[in-house]
Amino acid sequence: MAELTDVLSRRCVMMRLVDFSYEQYQKALRQSAGAVVIILPRSISSVPQDVVRQFMEIEPEMLAMETIVPVYFAVEDEELLSIYEQTRAASASQGSASAAEVLTTEATADSVMGSDTALLPLQGRLTGLGGEDLPTVVIVAHYDSFGVAPWLSHGADSNGSGISVLLELARLFSRLYTYRRTHAGYNLLFFASGGGKFNYQGTKRWLEDNLDHTDSSLLQDNVAFVLCLDTLGRGNSLHLHVSKPPKEGTLQHAFLRELEMVVASQFPEVKFSMVHKKINLAEDMLAWEHERFAIRRLPAFTISHLESHRDSLRNSIMDRRARIDTKALTRNTQIIAEALTRVIYNLTEKGAPADMQIFTDQMQIQQEQLESVMDWLSSQPRAAQLIDKDSTFLNTLEYYMGRYLKDVKQHHVKADKRDPEFVFYDQLKQVMNAYRVKPAIFDLLLAVCIAAYLGVAYVAVQHFGLLYKMIQRLSLKTKQQ
């Protein structure tokens, strides 16, 4: 990172991630740099973990800080590194207080509010034995990602892992629901929500449409519970986050007991706990997606390997595929699938042993499929601003859900303009141009030369005027004689 000078208004500060510090970043903003460019390596996995953790801790503050200085993120390539090295070399040779600069950068755009930005949740279902009047279990995961730079937000763990588990559960239960003798007495509703990173706006509007604006919905009468899947791709712990501890005798309490039993008997290496946090409506942002359902008096909880909703991993451009432990993801999928199956088929009451694994042999969790889905999800940015109804990602997700579920459909949800919580802007990705310019000392020398030239010209004109007057006088004397 080149040293910062006292006056930066005509300079672009370039920082590599490995050299990035919040102090230098703030200094550049205070001194009104022309722009700040943070250079990210091609592979985040090559960055030391302490550097990654430091940046993830700083990222929320960068997002919250309001600044008039444009801040850009760019992935390194040969040209960008060449520019960086030339700038650093010039800065070192000319001194930090020098007015000379080798390179200036330019990245300009006129950003406007996106008036037609839509959130696009998807839903599909499996109908239990007995018709639509059966109780419904809702399985939810939001598909969008978030970070300080939308185009670099790949959201592998948050929440690519949640969508991966949701799709694998859809595949497993679609096989169970294929045959009449293996149908459960519950409807299963799978919901891939949009706008999860924007206070779960997609879920909010979907609930409004299903509960307030229709007379026919699986959410209307008999919701057994809502299970939200969030950040399940690593670690040796699982936490069930609840707004209100489930009452004994309810299906949600039975699910909690089944989770505890499956973990204790089949996966003793996993630490499991229930985390109780009341909904705080005074806060601007809800903690977990299940709170959207709880506000509408639907029994809901979120399962995650994170103990706190404030973990910086949930909103970081550092959340990449390399951070996913596929074995942990597969194990977590198995735990959820086993517990859910034991609940909806009432296996414990029927005397099934606690250590009996249901998903084995032909019905086992497919780790290779989880890996391929994770590779697909984490290979692309999924910020809500980037996804529209014609996006390849959304169409592929809809097709994938349609392979296993019935009545798969998209919902076109727009935020209420009378009470907007978020404003999206266009121009999320820009091209940066770098120009080689003459140093400031050249301008100074050119100004001196021009001044000298004008001075000489002025003196010459003055002398020419005197000479002309002398010639005129001599001419008049000659005529008089």
Tab-separated table of C-alpha atoms in Angstrom:
chain	number	residue	atom	x	y	z
A	1	MET	CA	0.000	0.000	0.000
A	2	ALA	CA	1.458	3.343	-1.015
A	3	GLU	CA	2.001	5.909	1.730
A	4	LEU	CA	-0.737	8.459	2.173
A	5	THR	CA	0.142	12.070	1.542
A	6	ASP	CA	-1.243	15.110	3.297
A	7	VAL	CA	-3.350	16.093	0.282
A	8	LEU	CA	-5.051	13.290	-1.627
A	9	SER	CA	-7.798	15.025	-3.580
A	10	ARG	CA	-6.097	14.278	-6.906
A	11	ARG	CA	-4.968	10.795	-5.959
A	12	CYS	CA	-6.398	7.327	-5.907
A	13	VAL	CA	-5.305	5.263	-2.916
A	14	MET	CA	-4.668	1.615	-3.813
A	15	MET	CA	-4.559	-1.069	-1.109
A	16	ARG	CA	-3.975	-4.785	-1.390
A	17	LEU	CA	-6.043	-6.923	0.944
A	18	VAL	CA	-2.952	-8.366	2.634
A	19	ASP	CA	-1.818	-4.814	3.497
A	20	PHE	CA	-5.244	-3.404	4.314
A	21	SER	CA	-5.811	-1.705	7.652
A	22	TYR	CA	-8.808	0.201	8.927
A	23	GLU	CA	-6.597	3.039	10.151
A	24	GLN	CA	-5.155	3.691	6.683
A	25	TYR	CA	-8.617	3.339	5.150
A	26	GLN	CA	-10.066	5.946	7.517
A	27	LYS	CA	-7.098	8.236	6.896
A	28	ALA	CA	-7.738	8.131	3.157
A	29	LEU	CA	-11.399	9.006	3.711
A	30	ARG	CA	-10.599	11.861	6.099
A	31	GLN	CA	-8.194	13.385	3.595
A	32	SER	CA	-10.751	13.191	0.783
A	33	ALA	CA	-8.873	10.931	-1.582
A	34	GLY	CA	-10.144	10.912	-5.147
A	35	ALA	CA	-11.047	7.241	-4.669
A	36	VAL	CA	-10.002	4.160	-2.732
A	37	VAL	CA	-9.344	0.891	-4.569
A	38	ILE	CA	-9.029	-2.309	-2.527
A	39	ILE	CA	-7.370	-5.102	-4.501
A	40	LEU	CA	-8.519	-8.632	-3.717
A	41	PRO	CA	-6.518	-11.755	-4.662
A	42	ARG	CA	-7.919	-14.164	-7.236
A	43	SER	CA	-8.200	-16.858	-4.576
A	44	ILE	CA	-9.397	-15.835	-1.122
A	45	SER	CA	-8.216	-19.214	0.194
A	46	SER	CA	-4.618	-18.091	-0.391
A	47	VAL	CA	-5.004	-15.200	2.064
A	48	PRO	CA	-3.814	-15.875	5.651
A	49	GLN	CA	-6.741	-16.554	7.967
A	50	ASP	CA	-5.811	-13.743	10.349
A	51	VAL	CA	-6.050	-11.262	7.456
A	52	VAL	CA	-9.436	-12.683	6.428
A	53	ARG	CA	-10.758	-12.473	9.995
A	54	GLN	CA	-9.504	-8.907	10.381
A	55	PHE	CA	-11.233	-7.797	7.177
A	56	MET	CA	-14.467	-9.580	8.132
A	57	GLU	CA	-14.491	-7.721	11.438
A	58	ILE	CA	-13.974	-4.406	9.644
A	59	GLU	CA	-16.493	-5.050	6.837
A	60	PRO	CA	-19.660	-4.203	8.867
A	61	GLU	CA	-18.141	-0.847	9.806
A	62	MET	CA	-17.302	-0.155	6.157
A	63	LEU	CA	-20.898	-0.921	5.228
A	64	ALA	CA	-22.293	1.296	7.981
A	65	MET	CA	-19.948	4.239	7.345
A	66	GLU	CA	-21.340	6.978	5.123
A	67	THR	CA	-18.720	8.554	2.871
A	68	ILE	CA	-18.567	10.767	-0.202
A	69	VAL	CA	-15.329	9.111	-1.334
A	70	PRO	CA	-15.981	6.315	-3.842
A	71	VAL	CA	-14.636	2.946	-2.681
A	72	TYR	CA	-13.997	0.237	-5.271
A	73	PHE	CA	-13.111	-3.432	-4.974
A	74	ALA	CA	-11.219	-5.130	-7.772
A	75	VAL	CA	-9.900	-8.649	-8.247
A	76	GLU	CA	-6.217	-8.602	-9.065
A	77	ASP	CA	-4.904	-9.373	-12.553
A	78	GLU	CA	-1.599	-8.688	-14.282
A	79	GLU	CA	-2.544	-5.202	-15.450
A	80	LEU	CA	-3.888	-4.119	-12.066
A	81	LEU	CA	-0.850	-5.466	-10.224
A	82	SER	CA	1.404	-3.675	-12.703
A	83	ILE	CA	-0.402	-0.404	-11.981
A	84	TYR	CA	-0.128	-1.030	-8.262
A	85	GLU	CA	3.608	-1.782	-8.403
A	86	GLN	CA	4.338	1.278	-10.552
A	87	THR	CA	2.374	3.486	-8.188
A	88	ARG	CA	4.116	2.076	-5.142
A	89	ALA	CA	7.555	2.442	-6.756
A	90	ALA	CA	6.837	6.054	-7.738
A	91	SER	CA	5.542	6.842	-4.264
A	92	ALA	CA	8.676	5.399	-2.672
A	93	SER	CA	11.078	7.212	-5.014
A	94	GLN	CA	9.355	10.594	-4.932
A	95	GLY	CA	8.575	10.701	-1.245
A	96	SER	CA	5.257	10.806	0.500
A	97	ALA	CA	5.048	14.610	0.420
A	98	SER	CA	5.800	14.887	-3.284
A	99	ALA	CA	3.207	16.507	-5.520
A	100	ALA	CA	4.198	14.199	-8.350
A	101	GLU	CA	2.079	11.168	-9.160
A	102	VAL	CA	2.658	8.459	-11.704
A	103	LEU	CA	-0.877	7.169	-12.147
A	104	THR	CA	-4.363	8.466	-11.654
A	105	THR	CA	-7.444	6.296	-11.834
A	106	GLU	CA	-10.921	7.027	-12.983
A	107	ALA	CA	-14.128	5.096	-12.386
A	108	THR	CA	-17.224	7.194	-12.793
A	109	ALA	CA	-20.916	6.387	-12.966
A	110	ASP	CA	-24.231	8.058	-12.409
A	111	SER	CA	-26.116	5.782	-10.019
A	112	VAL	CA	-29.858	6.065	-9.845
A	113	MET	CA	-32.458	4.420	-7.640
A	114	GLY	CA	-33.799	1.182	-9.014
A	115	SER	CA	-37.543	1.659	-9.019
A	116	ASP	CA	-38.502	-1.801	-10.304
A	117	THR	CA	-36.240	-4.005	-8.205
A	118	ALA	CA	-38.161	-7.144	-7.263
A	119	LEU	CA	-37.522	-9.935	-4.778
A	120	LEU	CA	-38.263	-13.329	-6.257
A	121	PRO	CA	-38.937	-16.181	-3.821
A	122	LEU	CA	-39.688	-19.718	-5.018
A	123	GLN	CA	-41.930	-22.345	-3.497
A	124	GLY	CA	-42.826	-25.976	-4.121
A	125	ARG	CA	-44.575	-28.665	-2.120
A	126	LEU	CA	-45.100	-32.338	-1.380
A	127	THR	CA	-48.625	-33.307	-0.404
A	128	GLY	CA	-49.007	-35.752	2.464
A	129	LEU	CA	-51.390	-38.680	2.664
A	130	GLY	CA	-54.837	-37.355	3.411
A	131	GLY	CA	-55.029	-34.142	1.351
A	132	GLU	CA	-54.317	-30.472	1.885
A	133	ASP	CA	-56.115	-30.282	5.225
A	134	LEU	CA	-53.149	-31.986	6.834
A	135	PRO	CA	-50.729	-29.975	8.998
A	136	THR	CA	-47.886	-28.391	7.043
A	137	VAL	CA	-44.171	-28.328	7.827
A	138	VAL	CA	-42.466	-25.383	6.073
A	139	ILE	CA	-38.753	-25.637	5.201
A	140	VAL	CA	-37.145	-22.285	4.391
A	141	ALA	CA	-33.769	-20.943	3.240
A	142	HIS	CA	-32.921	-17.593	1.661
A	143	TYR	CA	-30.795	-17.777	-1.472
A	144	ASP	CA	-29.311	-14.283	-1.684
A	145	SER	CA	-25.887	-13.196	-0.459
A	146	PHE	CA	-24.508	-9.933	0.881
A	147	GLY	CA	-21.233	-8.107	1.404
A	148	VAL	CA	-19.512	-4.784	1.024
A	149	ALA	CA	-19.322	-5.309	-2.769
A	150	PRO	CA	-22.417	-6.938	-4.377
A	151	TRP	CA	-20.559	-8.337	-7.391
A	152	LEU	CA	-18.113	-10.141	-5.092
A	153	SER	CA	-20.706	-11.541	-2.662
A	154	HIS	CA	-20.802	-15.289	-3.285
A	155	GLY	CA	-22.315	-16.267	0.076
A	156	ALA	CA	-21.080	-19.864	0.238
A	157	ASP	CA	-22.015	-20.591	3.853
A	158	SER	CA	-24.562	-17.803	4.177
A	159	ASN	CA	-26.646	-18.960	2.644
A	160	GLY	CA	-25.524	-21.295	-0.113
A	161	SER	CA	-25.266	-24.040	2.493
A	162	GLY	CA	-28.884	-23.498	3.568
A	163	ILE	CA	-30.158	-23.748	-0.019
A	164	SER	CA	-28.021	-26.877	-0.576
A	165	VAL	CA	-29.589	-28.568	2.455
A	166	LEU	CA	-33.087	-27.491	1.375
A	167	LEU	CA	-32.604	-29.020	-2.095
A	168	GLU	CA	-31.214	-32.260	-0.663
A	169	LEU	CA	-34.161	-32.513	1.744
A	170	ALA	CA	-36.506	-31.955	-1.205
A	171	ARG	CA	-34.810	-34.814	-3.084
A	172	LEU	CA	-34.959	-37.206	-0.106
A	173	PHE	CA	-38.564	-36.554	0.866
A	174	SER	CA	-39.754	-36.592	-2.743
A	175	ARG	CA	-38.650	-40.233	-2.819
A	176	LEU	CA	-40.499	-40.985	0.407
A	177	TYR	CA	-43.608	-39.232	-0.895
A	178	THR	CA	-43.528	-41.144	-4.185
A	179	TYR	CA	-45.160	-44.250	-2.728
A	180	ARG	CA	-48.449	-44.302	-0.882
A	181	ARG	CA	-47.173	-46.603	1.878
A	182	THR	CA	-44.295	-44.215	2.711
A	183	HIS	CA	-46.336	-41.008	2.680
A	184	ALA	CA	-46.373	-39.064	5.928
A	185	GLY	CA	-49.444	-37.378	7.346
A	186	TYR	CA	-47.916	-33.940	6.770
A	187	ASN	CA	-47.659	-31.578	3.835
A	188	LEU	CA	-44.143	-30.300	3.192
A	189	LEU	CA	-43.764	-26.786	1.793
A	190	PHE	CA	-40.292	-25.794	0.556
A	191	PHE	CA	-39.615	-22.069	0.310
A	192	ALA	CA	-36.465	-20.494	-1.188
A	193	SER	CA	-36.825	-16.872	-0.135
A	194	GLY	CA	-35.353	-13.751	-1.701
A	195	GLY	CA	-34.234	-10.599	0.049
A	196	GLY	CA	-33.049	-12.528	3.089
A	197	LYS	CA	-30.137	-10.150	3.521
A	198	PHE	CA	-32.506	-7.187	3.447
A	199	ASN	CA	-34.401	-7.928	6.641
A	200	TYR	CA	-36.125	-10.912	5.023
A	201	GLN	CA	-38.281	-8.674	2.852
A	202	GLY	CA	-39.158	-11.474	0.436
A	203	THR	CA	-40.458	-13.593	3.319
A	204	LYS	CA	-42.381	-10.646	4.765
A	205	ARG	CA	-44.267	-9.957	1.547
A	206	TRP	CA	-44.797	-13.672	0.839
A	207	LEU	CA	-46.420	-14.055	4.248
A	208	GLU	CA	-48.612	-11.039	3.616
A	209	ASP	CA	-49.756	-12.495	0.287
A	210	ASN	CA	-50.455	-15.927	1.784
A	211	LEU	CA	-52.051	-14.842	5.052
A	212	ASP	CA	-53.775	-11.565	4.234
A	213	HIS	CA	-54.634	-11.615	0.534
A	214	THR	CA	-55.804	-15.139	-0.196
A	215	ASP	CA	-58.309	-17.669	1.086
A	216	SER	CA	-56.401	-20.699	-0.198
A	217	SER	CA	-52.932	-21.277	1.212
A	218	LEU	CA	-51.031	-24.000	3.036
A	219	LEU	CA	-50.134	-21.338	5.609
A	220	GLN	CA	-53.717	-20.371	6.408
A	221	ASP	CA	-54.887	-22.948	8.903
A	222	ASN	CA	-52.522	-25.600	10.169
A	223	VAL	CA	-48.787	-24.923	10.192
A	224	ALA	CA	-47.037	-27.503	12.364
A	225	PHE	CA	-43.789	-25.510	12.399
A	226	VAL	CA	-41.392	-23.590	10.147
A	227	LEU	CA	-37.770	-24.746	9.935
A	228	CYS	CA	-35.340	-22.129	8.600
A	229	LEU	CA	-31.924	-23.274	7.356
A	230	ASP	CA	-29.017	-20.844	7.668
A	231	THR	CA	-25.205	-21.258	7.620
A	232	LEU	CA	-24.775	-25.028	7.904
A	233	GLY	CA	-21.512	-25.530	6.028
A	234	ARG	CA	-18.859	-25.970	8.700
A	235	GLY	CA	-18.033	-26.479	12.370
A	236	ASN	CA	-18.869	-29.130	14.932
A	237	SER	CA	-21.840	-27.435	16.508
A	238	LEU	CA	-25.510	-26.933	15.732
A	239	HIS	CA	-27.823	-24.423	17.380
A	240	LEU	CA	-31.589	-24.209	17.205
A	241	HIS	CA	-32.489	-20.516	17.469
A	242	VAL	CA	-35.952	-19.795	18.859
A	243	SER	CA	-37.937	-16.690	19.753
A	244	LYS	CA	-39.984	-18.629	22.290
A	245	PRO	CA	-39.024	-22.030	23.762
A	246	PRO	CA	-41.397	-24.681	22.337
A	247	LYS	CA	-44.017	-25.993	24.734
A	248	GLU	CA	-43.957	-29.631	25.710
A	249	GLY	CA	-46.466	-31.664	23.769
A	250	THR	CA	-46.183	-29.586	20.578
A	251	LEU	CA	-44.656	-30.855	17.346
A	252	GLN	CA	-41.915	-28.223	17.525
A	253	HIS	CA	-40.946	-29.535	20.979
A	254	ALA	CA	-40.896	-33.062	19.561
A	255	PHE	CA	-38.557	-31.876	16.785
A	256	LEU	CA	-36.219	-30.328	19.358
A	257	ARG	CA	-36.152	-33.606	21.314
A	258	GLU	CA	-35.487	-35.589	18.124
A	259	LEU	CA	-32.589	-33.308	17.185
A	260	GLU	CA	-31.056	-33.791	20.621
A	261	MET	CA	-31.503	-37.559	20.431
A	262	VAL	CA	-30.110	-37.943	16.892
A	263	VAL	CA	-27.047	-35.861	17.744
A	264	ALA	CA	-26.392	-37.664	21.030
A	265	SER	CA	-26.834	-41.190	19.648
A	266	GLN	CA	-25.430	-40.881	16.120
A	267	PHE	CA	-23.136	-37.828	16.060
A	268	PRO	CA	-21.662	-37.393	19.552
A	269	GLU	CA	-18.872	-35.164	18.209
A	270	VAL	CA	-21.449	-32.435	17.501
A	271	LYS	CA	-22.314	-29.872	20.168
A	272	PHE	CA	-26.049	-29.123	20.062
A	273	SER	CA	-27.965	-26.457	21.955
A	274	MET	CA	-31.093	-24.358	21.831
A	275	VAL	CA	-30.520	-20.589	21.778
A	276	HIS	CA	-33.419	-18.476	23.012
A	277	LYS	CA	-33.587	-14.853	21.872
A	278	LYS	CA	-36.717	-12.721	22.067
A	279	ILE	CA	-37.657	-10.642	19.046
A	280	ASN	CA	-36.595	-7.034	19.503
A	281	LEU	CA	-38.829	-4.927	17.269
A	282	ALA	CA	-36.895	-1.814	18.294
A	283	GLU	CA	-33.910	-3.015	16.261
A	284	ASP	CA	-33.742	-2.119	12.590
A	285	MET	CA	-32.869	-5.655	11.520
A	286	LEU	CA	-34.308	-8.978	12.614
A	287	ALA	CA	-31.801	-11.534	13.846
A	288	TRP	CA	-32.957	-14.665	11.991
A	289	GLU	CA	-35.488	-15.527	9.307
A	290	HIS	CA	-37.733	-17.461	11.691
A	291	GLU	CA	-38.579	-14.159	13.392
A	292	ARG	CA	-40.568	-13.101	10.306
A	293	PHE	CA	-42.805	-16.131	10.852
A	294	ALA	CA	-42.936	-15.718	14.622
A	295	ILE	CA	-44.196	-12.138	14.210
A	296	ARG	CA	-47.160	-13.615	12.321
A	297	ARG	CA	-47.707	-16.136	15.159
A	298	LEU	CA	-46.400	-19.141	13.228
A	299	PRO	CA	-44.204	-21.542	15.271
A	300	ALA	CA	-40.723	-21.279	13.765
A	301	PHE	CA	-37.027	-21.692	14.463
A	302	THR	CA	-33.677	-21.468	12.652
A	303	ILE	CA	-30.962	-24.108	12.698
A	304	SER	CA	-27.369	-22.955	12.161
A	305	HIS	CA	-23.821	-23.767	13.177
A	306	LEU	CA	-23.495	-20.139	14.331
A	307	GLU	CA	-24.335	-19.385	17.934
A	308	SER	CA	-24.937	-15.683	17.308
A	309	HIS	CA	-26.707	-13.834	14.525
A	310	ARG	CA	-24.060	-11.121	14.767
A	311	ASP	CA	-21.306	-13.312	13.322
A	312	SER	CA	-19.559	-11.347	10.547
A	313	LEU	CA	-19.523	-14.424	8.294
A	314	ARG	CA	-23.183	-13.841	7.416
A	315	ASN	CA	-22.492	-10.600	5.513
A	316	SER	CA	-19.029	-10.839	4.028
A	317	ILE	CA	-17.389	-11.072	0.623
A	318	MET	CA	-14.920	-13.423	2.339
A	319	ASP	CA	-17.635	-16.111	2.543
A	320	ARG	CA	-16.283	-18.281	-0.280
A	321	ARG	CA	-16.433	-21.926	-1.307
A	322	ALA	CA	-13.088	-22.730	0.320
A	323	ARG	CA	-14.618	-22.102	3.746
A	324	ILE	CA	-17.193	-24.892	3.302
A	325	ASP	CA	-16.487	-28.249	4.938
A	326	THR	CA	-18.446	-30.635	2.741
A	327	LYS	CA	-18.300	-33.444	5.314
A	328	ALA	CA	-19.785	-31.143	7.961
A	329	LEU	CA	-22.473	-30.010	5.486
A	330	THR	CA	-23.346	-33.636	4.702
A	331	ARG	CA	-23.445	-34.525	8.401
A	332	ASN	CA	-25.689	-31.558	9.229
A	333	THR	CA	-28.021	-32.502	6.389
A	334	GLN	CA	-28.221	-36.034	7.790
A	335	ILE	CA	-29.014	-34.773	11.306
A	336	ILE	CA	-31.831	-32.535	10.076
A	337	ALA	CA	-33.250	-35.190	7.736
A	338	GLU	CA	-33.187	-37.893	10.435
A	339	ALA	CA	-34.841	-35.677	13.073
A	340	LEU	CA	-37.484	-34.384	10.667
A	341	THR	CA	-38.343	-37.888	9.470
A	342	ARG	CA	-38.651	-39.214	13.020
A	343	VAL	CA	-41.089	-36.389	13.807
A	344	ILE	CA	-43.411	-36.563	10.815
A	345	TYR	CA	-43.514	-40.389	10.877
A	346	ASN	CA	-43.750	-40.512	14.692
A	347	LEU	CA	-40.973	-43.109	14.803
A	348	THR	CA	-39.937	-42.627	18.422
A	349	GLU	CA	-43.484	-43.283	19.615
A	350	LYS	CA	-43.516	-46.372	17.411
A	351	GLY	CA	-40.446	-47.717	19.198
A	352	ALA	CA	-37.697	-46.973	16.664
A	353	PRO	CA	-34.241	-47.109	18.350
A	354	ALA	CA	-32.500	-43.773	18.847
A	355	ASP	CA	-29.419	-44.897	16.906
A	356	MET	CA	-31.375	-46.220	13.918
A	357	GLN	CA	-30.294	-44.403	10.759
A	358	ILE	CA	-33.077	-43.958	8.234
A	359	PHE	CA	-31.146	-42.504	5.324
A	360	THR	CA	-28.753	-45.290	4.368
A	361	ASP	CA	-27.966	-47.369	1.280
A	362	GLN	CA	-30.242	-46.271	-1.582
A	363	MET	CA	-31.635	-43.405	0.486
A	364	GLN	CA	-28.382	-42.016	1.829
A	365	ILE	CA	-27.386	-38.351	1.704
A	366	GLN	CA	-25.459	-37.762	-1.527
A	367	GLN	CA	-22.298	-35.871	-0.631
A	368	GLU	CA	-21.297	-35.543	-4.286
A	369	GLN	CA	-24.585	-33.849	-5.088
A	370	LEU	CA	-24.231	-31.481	-2.146
A	371	GLU	CA	-20.735	-30.617	-3.391
A	372	SER	CA	-21.916	-29.935	-6.940
A	373	VAL	CA	-24.784	-27.743	-5.718
A	374	MET	CA	-22.389	-25.826	-3.451
A	375	ASP	CA	-19.966	-25.375	-6.367
A	376	TRP	CA	-22.776	-23.972	-8.503
A	377	LEU	CA	-24.145	-21.659	-5.815
A	378	SER	CA	-20.772	-20.270	-4.730
A	379	SER	CA	-19.509	-19.739	-8.287
A	380	GLN	CA	-21.670	-16.645	-8.759
A	381	PRO	CA	-22.644	-13.512	-6.838
A	382	ARG	CA	-26.203	-13.696	-5.542
A	383	ALA	CA	-26.793	-10.241	-4.111
A	384	ALA	CA	-30.507	-9.415	-4.314
A	385	GLN	CA	-29.762	-6.404	-6.557
A	386	LEU	CA	-28.304	-8.702	-9.218
A	387	ILE	CA	-31.151	-11.215	-9.496
A	388	ASP	CA	-34.192	-10.583	-11.664
A	389	LYS	CA	-36.914	-12.850	-13.017
A	390	ASP	CA	-34.843	-13.669	-16.115
A	391	SER	CA	-31.601	-14.488	-14.275
A	392	THR	CA	-29.951	-17.806	-15.094
A	393	PHE	CA	-29.512	-18.518	-11.398
A	394	LEU	CA	-33.199	-18.206	-10.594
A	395	ASN	CA	-34.297	-20.236	-13.607
A	396	THR	CA	-31.845	-23.002	-12.712
A	397	LEU	CA	-33.015	-23.041	-9.089
A	398	GLU	CA	-36.633	-23.231	-10.231
A	399	TYR	CA	-35.796	-26.122	-12.564
A	400	TYR	CA	-33.928	-27.960	-9.809
A	401	MET	CA	-36.825	-27.596	-7.363
A	402	GLY	CA	-39.217	-28.716	-10.088
A	403	ARG	CA	-37.411	-32.050	-10.384
A	404	TYR	CA	-38.547	-33.048	-6.893
A	405	LEU	CA	-41.479	-30.842	-5.904
A	406	LYS	CA	-44.949	-30.105	-7.226
A	407	ASP	CA	-46.492	-26.735	-8.016
A	408	VAL	CA	-43.132	-24.958	-8.113
A	409	LYS	CA	-43.647	-21.271	-8.833
A	410	GLN	CA	-42.006	-17.889	-8.583
A	411	HIS	CA	-43.435	-14.985	-6.645
A	412	HIS	CA	-42.780	-11.441	-7.833
A	413	VAL	CA	-42.489	-9.378	-4.687
A	414	LYS	CA	-41.812	-5.647	-4.528
A	415	ALA	CA	-41.137	-3.597	-1.437
A	416	ASP	CA	-43.908	-1.288	-0.281
A	417	LYS	CA	-43.027	2.151	-1.683
A	418	ARG	CA	-45.023	3.816	1.075
A	419	ASP	CA	-42.681	2.412	3.678
A	420	PRO	CA	-39.390	1.496	1.977
A	421	GLU	CA	-36.769	-0.101	4.185
A	422	PHE	CA	-34.137	-0.391	1.459
A	423	VAL	CA	-33.280	1.454	-1.719
A	424	PHE	CA	-31.421	-0.385	-4.464
A	425	TYR	CA	-29.143	1.443	-6.876
A	426	ASP	CA	-27.980	0.430	-10.313
A	427	GLN	CA	-24.394	0.640	-11.624
A	428	LEU	CA	-23.062	-1.986	-9.226
A	429	LYS	CA	-20.142	-2.915	-11.436
A	430	GLN	CA	-17.855	-0.392	-13.110
A	431	VAL	CA	-14.833	-0.367	-15.377
A	432	MET	CA	-11.791	1.390	-13.949
A	433	ASN	CA	-9.416	3.159	-16.333
A	434	ALA	CA	-5.834	4.091	-15.454
A	435	TYR	CA	-3.974	6.831	-17.302
A	436	ARG	CA	-0.277	7.665	-17.252
A	437	VAL	CA	0.065	11.412	-16.698
A	438	LYS	CA	2.910	13.882	-16.464
A	439	PRO	CA	4.000	14.655	-12.912
A	440	ALA	CA	3.009	17.962	-11.330
A	441	ILE	CA	6.612	19.228	-11.578
A	442	PHE	CA	6.230	19.103	-15.355
A	443	ASP	CA	3.286	21.485	-15.132
A	444	LEU	CA	5.356	23.788	-12.937
A	445	LEU	CA	8.314	23.800	-15.363
A	446	LEU	CA	5.986	24.364	-18.306
A	447	ALA	CA	4.400	27.316	-16.501
A	448	VAL	CA	7.870	28.815	-15.832
A	449	CYS	CA	8.841	28.412	-19.489
A	450	ILE	CA	5.636	30.031	-20.679
A	451	ALA	CA	6.117	32.908	-18.237
A	452	ALA	CA	9.709	33.361	-19.425
A	453	TYR	CA	8.580	33.304	-23.045
A	454	LEU	CA	5.899	35.878	-22.376
A	455	GLY	CA	8.403	38.023	-20.473
A	456	VAL	CA	10.867	37.947	-23.351
A	457	ALA	CA	8.065	38.713	-25.794
A	458	TYR	CA	6.951	41.642	-23.627
A	459	VAL	CA	10.479	43.077	-23.441
A	460	ALA	CA	10.909	42.599	-27.200
A	461	VAL	CA	7.646	44.409	-27.898
A	462	GLN	CA	8.669	47.251	-25.589
A	463	HIS	CA	12.038	47.596	-27.336
A	464	PHE	CA	10.389	47.394	-30.737
A	465	GLY	CA	8.034	50.245	-29.722
A	466	LEU	CA	10.920	52.478	-28.673
A	467	LEU	CA	12.811	51.695	-31.854
A	468	TYR	CA	9.731	52.495	-33.927
A	469	LYS	CA	9.303	55.893	-32.187
A	470	MET	CA	12.989	56.750	-32.762
A	471	ILE	CA	12.652	55.934	-36.476
A	472	GLN	CA	9.547	58.117	-36.705
A	473	ARG	CA	11.361	61.091	-35.095
A	474	LEU	CA	14.348	60.724	-37.443
A	475	SER	CA	11.970	60.573	-40.396
A	476	LEU	CA	10.235	63.815	-39.315
A	477	LYS	CA	13.567	65.666	-38.891
A	478	THR	CA	14.669	64.548	-42.360
A	479	LYS	CA	11.489	65.922	-43.951
A	480	GLN	CA	11.789	69.288	-42.137
A	481	GLN	CA	15.316	69.728	-43.435
